mmCIF file with all atom_site columns, C-alpha atoms in Angstrom:
data_model
loop_
_atom_site.group_PDB
_atom_site.id
_atom_site.type_symbol
_atom_site.label_atom_id
_atom_site.label_alt_id
_atom_site.label_comp_id
_atom_site.label_asym_id
_atom_site.label_entity_id
_atom_site.label_seq_id
_atom_site.pdbx_PDB_ins_code
_atom_site.Cartn_x
_atom_site.Cartn_y
_atom_site.Cartn_z
_atom_site.occupancy
_atom_site.B_iso_or_equiv
_atom_site.pdbx_formal_charge
_atom_site.auth_seq_id
_atom_site.auth_comp_id
_atom_site.auth_asym_id
_atom_site.auth_atom_id
_atom_site.pdbx_PDB_model_num
ATOM 1  C CA . UNK A 1 1  ? -29.470 -44.200 134.830 1.00 55.00 ? 16  UNK A CA 1
ATOM 2  C CA . UNK A 1 2  ? -25.887 -43.018 134.415 1.00 57.00 ? 17  UNK A CA 1
ATOM 3  C CA . UNK A 1 3  ? -26.138 -43.371 130.667 1.00 58.00 ? 18  UNK A CA 1
ATOM 4  C CA . UNK A 1 4  ? -29.335 -41.296 130.609 1.00 60.00 ? 19  UNK A CA 1
ATOM 5  C CA . UNK A 1 5  ? -27.731 -38.559 132.706 1.00 59.00 ? 20  UNK A CA 1
ATOM 6  C CA . UNK A 1 6  ? -24.722 -38.415 130.426 1.00 58.00 ? 21  UNK A CA 1
ATOM 7  C CA . UNK A 1 7  ? -26.879 -38.340 127.275 1.00 58.00 ? 22  UNK A CA 1
ATOM 8  C CA . UNK A 1 8  ? -28.910 -35.415 128.604 1.00 64.00 ? 23  UNK A CA 1
ATOM 9  C CA . UNK A 1 9  ? -25.902 -33.333 129.585 1.00 63.00 ? 24  UNK A CA 1
ATOM 10 C CA . UNK A 1 10 ? -22.997 -34.044 127.253 1.00 68.00 ? 25  UNK A CA 1
ATOM 11 C CA . UNK A 1 11 ? -20.651 -31.640 129.055 1.00 73.00 ? 26  UNK A CA 1
ATOM 12 C CA . UNK A 1 12 ? -20.652 -33.744 132.221 1.00 78.00 ? 27  UNK A CA 1
ATOM 13 C CA . UNK A 1 13 ? -17.704 -36.111 132.425 1.00 84.00 ? 28  UNK A CA 1
ATOM 14 C CA . UNK A 1 14 ? -18.277 -39.832 132.619 1.00 84.00 ? 29  UNK A CA 1
ATOM 15 C CA . UNK A 1 15 ? -16.161 -39.969 135.770 1.00 88.00 ? 30  UNK A CA 1
ATOM 16 C CA . UNK A 1 16 ? -18.434 -37.462 137.523 1.00 87.00 ? 31  UNK A CA 1
ATOM 17 C CA . UNK A 1 17 ? -21.607 -39.210 136.377 1.00 85.00 ? 32  UNK A CA 1
ATOM 18 C CA . UNK A 1 18 ? -20.280 -42.540 137.674 1.00 88.00 ? 33  UNK A CA 1
ATOM 19 C CA . UNK A 1 19 ? -19.359 -40.998 141.020 1.00 90.00 ? 34  UNK A CA 1
ATOM 20 C CA . UNK A 1 20 ? -22.815 -39.425 141.397 1.00 87.00 ? 35  UNK A CA 1
ATOM 21 C CA . UNK A 1 21 ? -24.533 -42.721 140.527 1.00 88.00 ? 36  UNK A CA 1
ATOM 22 C CA . UNK A 1 22 ? -22.074 -44.677 142.672 1.00 91.00 ? 37  UNK A CA 1
ATOM 23 C CA . UNK A 1 23 ? -21.001 -47.058 139.901 1.00 90.00 ? 38  UNK A CA 1
ATOM 24 C CA . UNK A 1 24 ? -17.602 -47.886 138.449 1.00 91.00 ? 39  UNK A CA 1
ATOM 25 C CA . UNK A 1 25 ? -16.550 -46.740 135.002 1.00 89.00 ? 40  UNK A CA 1
ATOM 26 C CA . UNK A 1 26 ? -16.261 -50.361 133.897 1.00 90.00 ? 41  UNK A CA 1
ATOM 27 C CA . UNK A 1 27 ? -19.931 -50.840 134.787 1.00 87.00 ? 42  UNK A CA 1
ATOM 28 C CA . UNK A 1 28 ? -20.788 -47.756 132.736 1.00 86.00 ? 43  UNK A CA 1
ATOM 29 C CA . UNK A 1 29 ? -19.023 -49.169 129.670 1.00 87.00 ? 44  UNK A CA 1
ATOM 30 C CA . UNK A 1 30 ? -20.139 -52.780 130.170 1.00 84.00 ? 45  UNK A CA 1
ATOM 31 C CA . UNK A 1 31 ? -21.922 -54.373 127.219 1.00 79.00 ? 46  UNK A CA 1
ATOM 32 C CA . UNK A 1 32 ? -23.640 -57.696 127.976 1.00 71.00 ? 47  UNK A CA 1
ATOM 33 C CA . UNK A 1 33 ? -22.607 -60.679 125.917 1.00 66.00 ? 48  UNK A CA 1
ATOM 34 C CA . UNK A 1 34 ? -25.346 -62.075 123.724 1.00 61.00 ? 49  UNK A CA 1
ATOM 35 C CA . UNK A 1 35 ? -25.663 -65.799 123.957 1.00 70.00 ? 50  UNK A CA 1
ATOM 36 C CA . UNK A 1 36 ? -26.476 -68.230 121.192 1.00 75.00 ? 51  UNK A CA 1
ATOM 37 C CA . UNK A 1 37 ? -29.773 -68.906 122.961 1.00 73.00 ? 52  UNK A CA 1
ATOM 38 C CA . UNK A 1 38 ? -30.927 -65.378 122.165 1.00 73.00 ? 53  UNK A CA 1
ATOM 39 C CA . UNK A 1 39 ? -30.487 -65.955 118.449 1.00 79.00 ? 54  UNK A CA 1
ATOM 40 C CA . UNK A 1 40 ? -32.337 -69.267 118.662 1.00 81.00 ? 55  UNK A CA 1
ATOM 41 C CA . UNK A 1 41 ? -35.200 -67.610 120.535 1.00 78.00 ? 56  UNK A CA 1
ATOM 42 C CA . UNK A 1 42 ? -35.239 -64.769 118.017 1.00 78.00 ? 57  UNK A CA 1
ATOM 43 C CA . UNK A 1 43 ? -35.445 -67.369 115.251 1.00 84.00 ? 58  UNK A CA 1
ATOM 44 C CA . UNK A 1 44 ? -38.282 -69.428 116.782 1.00 86.00 ? 59  UNK A CA 1
ATOM 45 C CA . UNK A 1 45 ? -40.604 -66.712 118.057 1.00 82.00 ? 60  UNK A CA 1
ATOM 46 C CA . UNK A 1 46 ? -41.377 -64.954 114.752 1.00 85.00 ? 61  UNK A CA 1
ATOM 47 C CA . UNK A 1 47 ? -42.212 -68.287 113.150 1.00 89.00 ? 62  UNK A CA 1
ATOM 48 C CA . UNK A 1 48 ? -44.553 -69.218 115.995 1.00 88.00 ? 63  UNK A CA 1
ATOM 49 C CA . UNK A 1 49 ? -46.221 -65.814 116.127 1.00 85.00 ? 64  UNK A CA 1
ATOM 50 C CA . UNK A 1 50 ? -46.860 -65.716 112.369 1.00 88.00 ? 65  UNK A CA 1
ATOM 51 C CA . UNK A 1 51 ? -47.947 -69.348 112.123 1.00 93.00 ? 66  UNK A CA 1
ATOM 52 C CA . UNK A 1 52 ? -50.255 -69.143 115.157 1.00 91.00 ? 67  UNK A CA 1
ATOM 53 C CA . UNK A 1 53 ? -51.586 -65.595 115.246 1.00 89.00 ? 68  UNK A CA 1
ATOM 54 C CA . UNK A 1 54 ? -54.034 -66.329 118.067 1.00 93.00 ? 69  UNK A CA 1
ATOM 55 C CA . UNK A 1 55 ? -51.364 -67.710 120.395 1.00 90.00 ? 70  UNK A CA 1
ATOM 56 C CA . UNK A 1 56 ? -50.269 -65.457 123.204 1.00 85.00 ? 71  UNK A CA 1
ATOM 57 C CA . UNK A 1 57 ? -47.006 -65.561 125.068 1.00 81.00 ? 72  UNK A CA 1
ATOM 58 C CA . UNK A 1 58 ? -48.019 -68.381 127.402 1.00 84.00 ? 73  UNK A CA 1
ATOM 59 C CA . UNK A 1 59 ? -48.890 -70.803 124.624 1.00 89.00 ? 74  UNK A CA 1
ATOM 60 C CA . UNK A 1 60 ? -45.726 -69.960 122.659 1.00 85.00 ? 75  UNK A CA 1
ATOM 61 C CA . UNK A 1 61 ? -43.664 -70.459 125.803 1.00 82.00 ? 76  UNK A CA 1
ATOM 62 C CA . UNK A 1 62 ? -45.303 -73.793 126.667 1.00 87.00 ? 77  UNK A CA 1
ATOM 63 C CA . UNK A 1 63 ? -44.922 -75.010 123.090 1.00 90.00 ? 78  UNK A CA 1
ATOM 64 C CA . UNK A 1 64 ? -41.200 -74.238 123.082 1.00 85.00 ? 79  UNK A CA 1
ATOM 65 C CA . UNK A 1 65 ? -40.651 -75.766 126.536 1.00 85.00 ? 80  UNK A CA 1
ATOM 66 C CA . UNK A 1 66 ? -42.813 -78.870 126.298 1.00 89.00 ? 81  UNK A CA 1
ATOM 67 C CA . UNK A 1 67 ? -42.992 -79.762 122.616 1.00 90.00 ? 82  UNK A CA 1
ATOM 68 C CA . UNK A 1 68 ? -39.622 -78.525 121.380 1.00 88.00 ? 83  UNK A CA 1
ATOM 69 C CA . UNK A 1 69 ? -37.899 -79.312 124.722 1.00 87.00 ? 84  UNK A CA 1
ATOM 70 C CA . UNK A 1 70 ? -36.123 -75.969 125.122 1.00 82.00 ? 85  UNK A CA 1
ATOM 71 C CA . UNK A 1 71 ? -35.450 -75.190 128.778 1.00 79.00 ? 86  UNK A CA 1
ATOM 72 C CA . UNK A 1 72 ? -35.636 -71.412 128.631 1.00 74.00 ? 87  UNK A CA 1
ATOM 73 C CA . UNK A 1 73 ? -37.095 -69.138 131.240 1.00 73.00 ? 88  UNK A CA 1
ATOM 74 C CA . UNK A 1 74 ? -37.484 -65.348 131.201 1.00 66.00 ? 89  UNK A CA 1
ATOM 75 C CA . UNK A 1 75 ? -35.478 -64.910 127.976 1.00 65.00 ? 90  UNK A CA 1
ATOM 76 C CA . UNK A 1 76 ? -38.443 -65.990 125.883 1.00 70.00 ? 91  UNK A CA 1
ATOM 77 C CA . UNK A 1 77 ? -40.740 -63.503 127.605 1.00 71.00 ? 92  UNK A CA 1
ATOM 78 C CA . UNK A 1 78 ? -38.215 -60.679 127.219 1.00 72.00 ? 93  UNK A CA 1
ATOM 79 C CA . UNK A 1 79 ? -37.792 -61.386 123.513 1.00 70.00 ? 94  UNK A CA 1
ATOM 80 C CA . UNK A 1 80 ? -41.568 -61.709 123.043 1.00 71.00 ? 95  UNK A CA 1
ATOM 81 C CA . UNK A 1 81 ? -42.427 -58.440 124.777 1.00 72.00 ? 96  UNK A CA 1
ATOM 82 C CA . UNK A 1 82 ? -39.660 -56.486 123.053 1.00 72.00 ? 97  UNK A CA 1
ATOM 83 C CA . UNK A 1 83 ? -40.628 -57.562 119.547 1.00 68.00 ? 98  UNK A CA 1
ATOM 84 C CA . UNK A 1 84 ? -44.176 -58.895 119.326 1.00 61.00 ? 99  UNK A CA 1
ATOM 85 C CA . UNK A 1 85 ? -46.262 -57.362 122.040 1.00 56.00 ? 100 UNK A CA 1
#
């Protein structure tokens, strides 16, 4: 939200935007660390989706969890919906 406010009105200072949104400046500048799991998921999903065009998310997820023995949770769904939905 703070980032959207600051993008809309570039003259507003970051300090003021953070105060209005009640967040710290470090939170405003925080960039999440990408894990190695994300790259593995991003590698597996396109192969599954192209090889099995009729598979939806649930079947891709169950295949990766049960057949390939990956113990992922929501990350697979997030990656799937962002790129292939």
